[in-house]
N, CA and C of each residue as an Amber inpcrd file, in Angstrom:
protein
   303
   6.5630000 -13.0860000  14.9590000   6.5140000 -11.9790000  15.8820000
   5.4680000 -10.9810000  15.4210000   4.8520000 -10.3360000  16.3790000
   3.8720000  -9.3010000  16.0760000   4.3590000  -8.0050000  16.7110000
   4.4710000  -6.9630000  15.9090000   4.8070000  -5.6390000  16.4120000
   3.5400000  -4.8150000  16.4420000   3.2500000  -4.2150000  17.5750000
   2.0490000  -3.4060000  17.7220000   2.4590000  -1.9500000  17.7720000
   1.7860000  -1.1320000  16.9720000   2.0650000   0.2930000  16.9220000
   0.7680000   1.0320000  17.2000000   0.8160000   1.9910000  18.0970000
  -0.3630000   2.7880000  18.4340000  -0.3370000   4.0710000  17.6210000
  -1.2410000   4.1750000  16.6410000  -1.3430000   5.3700000  15.8100000
  -2.7590000   5.9070000  15.9810000  -2.9400000   6.8830000  16.8680000
  -4.2880000   7.3310000  17.1990000  -5.0070000   8.0120000  16.0360000
  -6.2690000   7.7680000  15.9680000  -7.1720000   8.3810000  15.0080000
  -8.5720000   8.0570000  15.4750000  -9.5600000   8.8030000  15.0150000
 -10.9180000   8.5210000  15.4740000 -11.7810000   7.8370000  14.4190000
 -11.1890000   7.5210000  13.2610000 -11.9560000   6.8610000  12.2020000
 -11.0940000   5.8250000  11.4800000 -11.7810000   4.8200000  10.9470000
 -11.1130000   3.7450000  10.2080000 -11.9140000   3.5020000   8.9420000
 -11.2340000   3.3450000   7.8240000 -11.9230000   3.1430000   6.5460000
 -11.1900000   2.0820000   5.7330000 -11.9350000   1.1470000   5.1920000
 -11.3320000   0.1530000   4.3020000 -12.0030000   0.2740000   2.9420000
 -11.2780000  -0.1620000   1.9230000 -11.8200000  -0.0840000   0.5660000
 -11.8410000  -1.4730000  -0.0510000 -12.5010000  -1.5860000  -1.1830000
 -12.5090000  -2.8580000  -1.9230000 -11.0840000  -3.1610000  -2.3630000
 -10.7420000  -4.4270000  -2.5600000  -9.3900000  -4.7610000  -3.0140000
  -9.0410000  -4.0300000  -4.3120000  -7.7940000  -3.6130000  -4.4100000
  -7.3040000  -2.9180000  -5.5950000  -6.5060000  -3.8840000  -6.4510000
  -6.6490000  -3.7830000  -7.7660000  -5.8480000  -4.5890000  -8.6750000
  -4.6820000  -3.7360000  -9.1400000  -3.4780000  -4.2120000  -8.8710000
  -2.2720000  -3.4550000  -9.1830000  -1.7980000  -3.8040000 -10.5950000
  -1.3790000  -2.7690000 -11.3150000  -1.0200000  -2.9030000 -12.7250000
   0.4900000  -2.8150000 -12.9410000   0.8920000  -2.8130000 -14.2130000
   2.3010000  -2.7340000 -14.5980000   2.7960000  -1.2890000 -14.7060000
   1.9240000  -0.3460000 -14.4390000   2.3080000   1.0560000 -14.3610000
   1.9740000   1.5340000 -12.9530000   2.6810000   2.5470000 -12.4720000
   2.4560000   3.0560000 -11.1230000   0.9950000   3.4850000 -10.9720000
   0.3070000   2.8740000 -10.0280000  -1.1030000   3.1230000  -9.7730000
  -1.2510000   3.7870000  -8.4150000  -1.9500000   4.9280000  -8.3680000
  -2.1610000   5.5920000  -7.0810000  -3.1430000   4.7680000  -6.2520000
  -2.7180000   4.3810000  -5.0460000  -3.5920000   3.5910000  -4.1730000
  -4.1050000   4.4180000  -3.0030000  -3.4650000   5.5600000  -2.7420000
  -3.9250000   6.4770000  -1.6880000  -3.5590000   7.9000000  -2.0830000
  -4.5480000   8.7850000  -2.0360000  -4.3220000  10.1940000  -2.3620000
  -3.9870000  10.9750000  -1.0910000  -3.1970000  12.0420000  -1.2440000
  -2.8400000  12.8970000  -0.1260000  -4.0810000  13.2570000   0.6720000
  -3.9790000  13.0770000   1.9830000  -5.1080000  13.3500000   2.8630000
  -4.5600000  13.8310000   4.2020000  -4.7020000  15.1250000   4.5060000
  -4.0970000  15.6970000   5.7080000  -4.4890000  15.0060000   7.0170000
  -5.6720000  14.4530000   7.1310000  -6.1030000  13.8180000   8.3780000
  -5.6310000  12.3900000   8.5600000  -4.9680000  11.8240000   7.5470000
  -4.5440000  10.4200000   7.6220000  -3.4540000  10.2460000   8.6640000
  -3.6120000   9.2110000   9.4890000  -2.5980000   8.8600000  10.4870000
  -1.7570000   7.6960000   9.9870000  -2.3990000   6.6970000   9.3850000
  -1.6650000   5.5500000   8.8520000  -2.4540000   4.8990000   7.7330000
  -1.7150000   4.2670000   6.8300000  -2.3050000   3.5170000   5.7250000
  -1.8140000   2.0820000   5.8720000  -2.7550000   1.1510000   5.8900000
  -2.4510000  -0.2580000   6.0900000  -2.6620000  -0.9690000   4.7610000
  -1.6120000  -1.6380000   4.2640000  -1.6910000  -2.3350000   2.9900000
  -1.3350000  -3.7990000   3.2010000  -2.1260000  -4.6770000   2.6090000
  -1.8440000  -6.1170000   2.6850000  -1.9470000  -6.7060000   1.2860000
  -0.8960000  -7.4120000   0.8870000  -0.9110000  -8.1200000  -0.3920000
  -1.7210000  -9.4000000  -0.2050000  -2.5870000  -9.6970000  -1.1470000
  -3.4100000 -10.9150000  -1.0670000  -2.5160000 -12.1500000  -0.9830000
  -2.9510000 -13.1150000  -0.1870000  -2.1760000 -14.3500000   0.0040000
  -1.9790000 -15.1070000  -1.3070000  -2.8970000 -14.9520000  -2.2450000
  -2.8130000 -15.6680000  -3.5110000  -1.9980000 -14.9810000  -4.5880000
  -1.4210000 -13.8190000  -4.2750000  -0.5930000 -13.1250000  -5.2750000
   0.5880000 -13.9990000  -5.6860000   0.9950000 -13.8660000  -6.9440000
   2.0920000 -14.6860000  -7.4730000   3.3920000 -13.9050000  -7.6450000
   3.3610000 -12.6080000  -7.3440000   4.5690000 -11.7860000  -7.4370000
   4.4740000 -10.6480000  -6.4460000   5.6080000  -9.9990000  -6.1750000
   5.6480000  -8.8720000  -5.2490000   4.9450000  -7.6580000  -5.8400000
   4.3860000  -6.8620000  -4.9460000   3.8840000  -5.5330000  -5.2700000
   4.9020000  -4.5660000  -4.6730000   5.2590000  -3.5220000  -5.4120000
   6.2030000  -2.5340000  -4.9130000   5.4410000  -1.2670000  -4.5460000
   5.6800000  -0.7640000  -3.3350000   5.0080000   0.4100000  -2.8080000
   5.9900000   1.5720000  -2.8320000   5.5320000   2.7540000  -3.3100000
   6.4200000   3.9090000  -3.3610000   5.7100000   5.1570000  -3.8370000
   6.4550000   6.0130000  -4.5120000   5.9020000   7.2680000  -5.0210000
   5.5360000   7.1290000  -6.5000000   5.1600000   8.2260000  -7.1120000
   4.6950000   8.1880000  -8.5070000   5.7910000   7.8090000  -9.4930000
   7.0410000   7.8250000  -9.0570000   8.1480000   7.4980000  -9.9380000
   8.4730000   6.0130000 -10.0240000   7.6460000   5.1440000  -9.4320000
   7.8960000   3.7080000  -9.5320000   7.9710000   3.2870000 -10.9910000
   8.9160000   2.3800000 -11.2800000   9.0640000   1.8890000 -12.6500000
   8.9510000   0.3740000 -12.6780000   8.9850000  -0.1930000 -13.8630000
   8.8370000  -1.6310000 -14.0640000   9.7920000  -2.4080000 -13.1500000
   9.2520000  -3.2400000 -12.2330000  10.1060000  -3.9680000 -11.2990000
  11.1020000  -4.9190000 -11.9570000  10.8350000  -5.3720000 -13.1800000
  11.7870000  -6.2640000 -13.8390000  13.0180000  -5.5010000 -14.3080000
  12.9230000  -4.1650000 -14.3640000  14.0420000  -3.3290000 -14.7890000
  14.7170000  -2.6910000 -13.5700000  13.9260000  -2.0530000 -12.7290000
  14.4320000  -1.3590000 -11.5430000  13.5480000  -1.7090000 -10.3570000
  14.1270000  -2.2900000  -9.3460000  13.3370000  -2.6380000  -8.1630000
  13.3280000  -1.4680000  -7.1850000  12.6250000  -0.3810000  -7.5440000
  12.4990000   0.7220000  -6.6110000  11.2070000   0.5550000  -5.8190000
  11.1090000   1.2230000  -4.7260000   9.9650000   1.0540000  -3.8500000
  10.2360000  -0.0390000  -2.8270000   9.2300000  -0.3220000  -2.0190000
   9.3270000  -1.3510000  -0.9890000   8.5420000  -2.5660000  -1.4380000
   9.1890000  -3.7420000  -1.5640000   8.4710000  -4.9350000  -2.0170000
   7.5410000  -5.4720000  -0.9350000   6.3850000  -5.9110000  -1.3670000
   5.3720000  -6.4770000  -0.4850000   4.9820000  -7.8240000  -1.0690000
   5.4230000  -8.9080000  -0.4280000   5.1540000 -10.2560000  -0.9090000
   3.7550000 -10.7270000  -0.5460000   3.3310000 -11.8200000  -1.1410000
   2.0070000 -12.3970000  -0.8900000   1.7790000 -12.5740000   0.6020000
   0.6610000 -12.0310000   1.0880000   0.2830000 -12.1600000   2.4870000
   0.9550000 -11.1860000   3.4350000   1.9060000 -10.3940000   2.9550000
   2.6070000  -9.4540000   3.8260000   1.8060000  -8.1740000   4.0340000
   2.0590000  -7.5180000   5.1680000   1.3920000  -6.2700000   5.5340000
   2.4410000  -5.1710000   5.6560000   2.0850000  -3.9850000   5.1800000
   2.9630000  -2.8150000   5.2640000   2.1270000  -1.6640000   5.7840000
   2.5750000  -1.0160000   6.8610000   1.8510000   0.1110000   7.4490000
   2.7190000   1.3520000   7.3230000   2.1570000   2.3940000   6.7180000
   2.8510000   3.6700000   6.5770000   2.1270000   4.7320000   7.3890000
   2.8700000   5.4960000   8.1570000   2.3250000   6.6540000   8.8640000
   2.6330000   7.8630000   7.9890000   1.6680000   8.2390000   7.1540000
   1.9070000   9.3150000   6.1850000   0.5900000   9.9500000   5.7660000
   0.6890000  11.1600000   5.2630000  -0.4590000  11.8280000   4.6500000
  -0.2700000  11.9260000   3.1320000   0.8470000  11.4210000   2.6300000
   1.2410000  11.5870000   1.2240000   0.5430000  10.6140000   0.2700000
   0.6850000  10.8960000  -1.0270000   0.2430000   9.9710000  -2.0660000
   1.0490000   8.6820000  -1.9460000   0.4020000   7.5600000  -2.2120000
   1.0730000   6.2570000  -2.2230000   0.7360000   5.5820000  -3.5400000
   1.7500000   5.0080000  -4.1800000   1.5850000   4.3180000  -5.4510000
   2.0350000   2.8700000  -5.3120000   1.5540000   2.0190000  -6.2070000
   1.9560000   0.6140000  -6.2320000   2.1270000   0.1720000  -7.6740000
   2.9760000  -0.8370000  -7.8750000   3.2370000  -1.3880000  -9.2090000
   3.6340000  -2.8580000  -9.0430000   3.4280000  -3.6430000 -10.0780000
   3.9370000  -5.0180000 -10.0820000   4.4000000  -5.3450000 -11.5070000
   5.1280000  -6.4430000 -11.6320000   5.7900000  -6.7470000 -12.9050000
   4.8300000  -7.1290000 -14.0260000   3.8580000  -8.0030000 -13.7640000
   2.9760000  -8.4620000 -14.8400000   1.5270000  -8.0210000 -14.6900000
   1.1930000  -7.3630000 -13.5820000  -0.1700000  -6.8800000 -13.3670000
  -1.0640000  -7.9310000 -12.7430000  -2.2400000  -7.4890000 -12.3360000
  -3.2580000  -8.3930000 -11.8210000  -3.0660000  -8.8580000 -10.3870000
  -2.1780000  -8.2130000  -9.6220000  -1.9910000  -8.5850000  -8.2250000
  -2.9600000  -7.7800000  -7.3630000  -3.4180000  -8.3790000  -6.2700000
  -4.4450000  -7.7620000  -5.4350000  -3.8360000  -7.1660000  -4.1690000
  -4.2920000  -5.9330000  -3.8340000  -3.8320000  -5.2220000  -2.6450000
  -5.0410000  -4.7580000  -1.8450000  -5.0410000  -5.0750000  -0.5530000
  -6.0770000  -4.5810000   0.3600000  -5.5400000  -3.3300000   1.0290000
  -6.3920000  -2.3110000   1.2000000  -5.9490000  -1.0500000   1.7540000
  -6.9780000  -0.5170000   2.7410000  -6.5070000  -0.0810000   3.8820000
  -7.3410000   0.5750000   4.8960000  -6.5790000   1.7630000   5.4240000
  -7.2900000   2.6890000   6.0460000  -6.5930000   3.8330000   6.6430000
  -7.2240000   4.2120000   7.9740000  -6.3740000   4.7330000   8.8430000
  -6.7830000   5.3030000  10.1170000  -6.6200000   6.8040000   9.9390000
  -7.6520000   7.5550000  10.3220000  -7.5650000   8.9870000  10.1290000
  -8.3130000   9.7440000  11.2160000  -8.0400000  11.0350000  11.2850000
  -8.6640000  11.9430000  12.2370000  -9.6720000  12.7980000  11.4780000
 -10.9140000  12.8170000  11.9520000 -11.9310000  13.6170000  11.2660000
 -12.0040000  15.0210000  11.8470000
């Protein structure tokens, strides 16, 4: 199934793939004009990436945040900081944002 969400903005920006580590890594900084942040875990990832706030901890101890499996997409409508973490490191995350200039 495909769910379509209309989140208006007049600009779109994508970045190079991010490598997620074993400590909470900021993947998006607070940006007042942001309408949505689109995150996709690389299809070749071997473990989940957890998306959340700066308080994310080691997933093997506490599974806080929202898990994002290989090939999955997560869209957040937020202007806030976003962090990511994984258990052993080296997982790839693609990130784009829709924003209003």
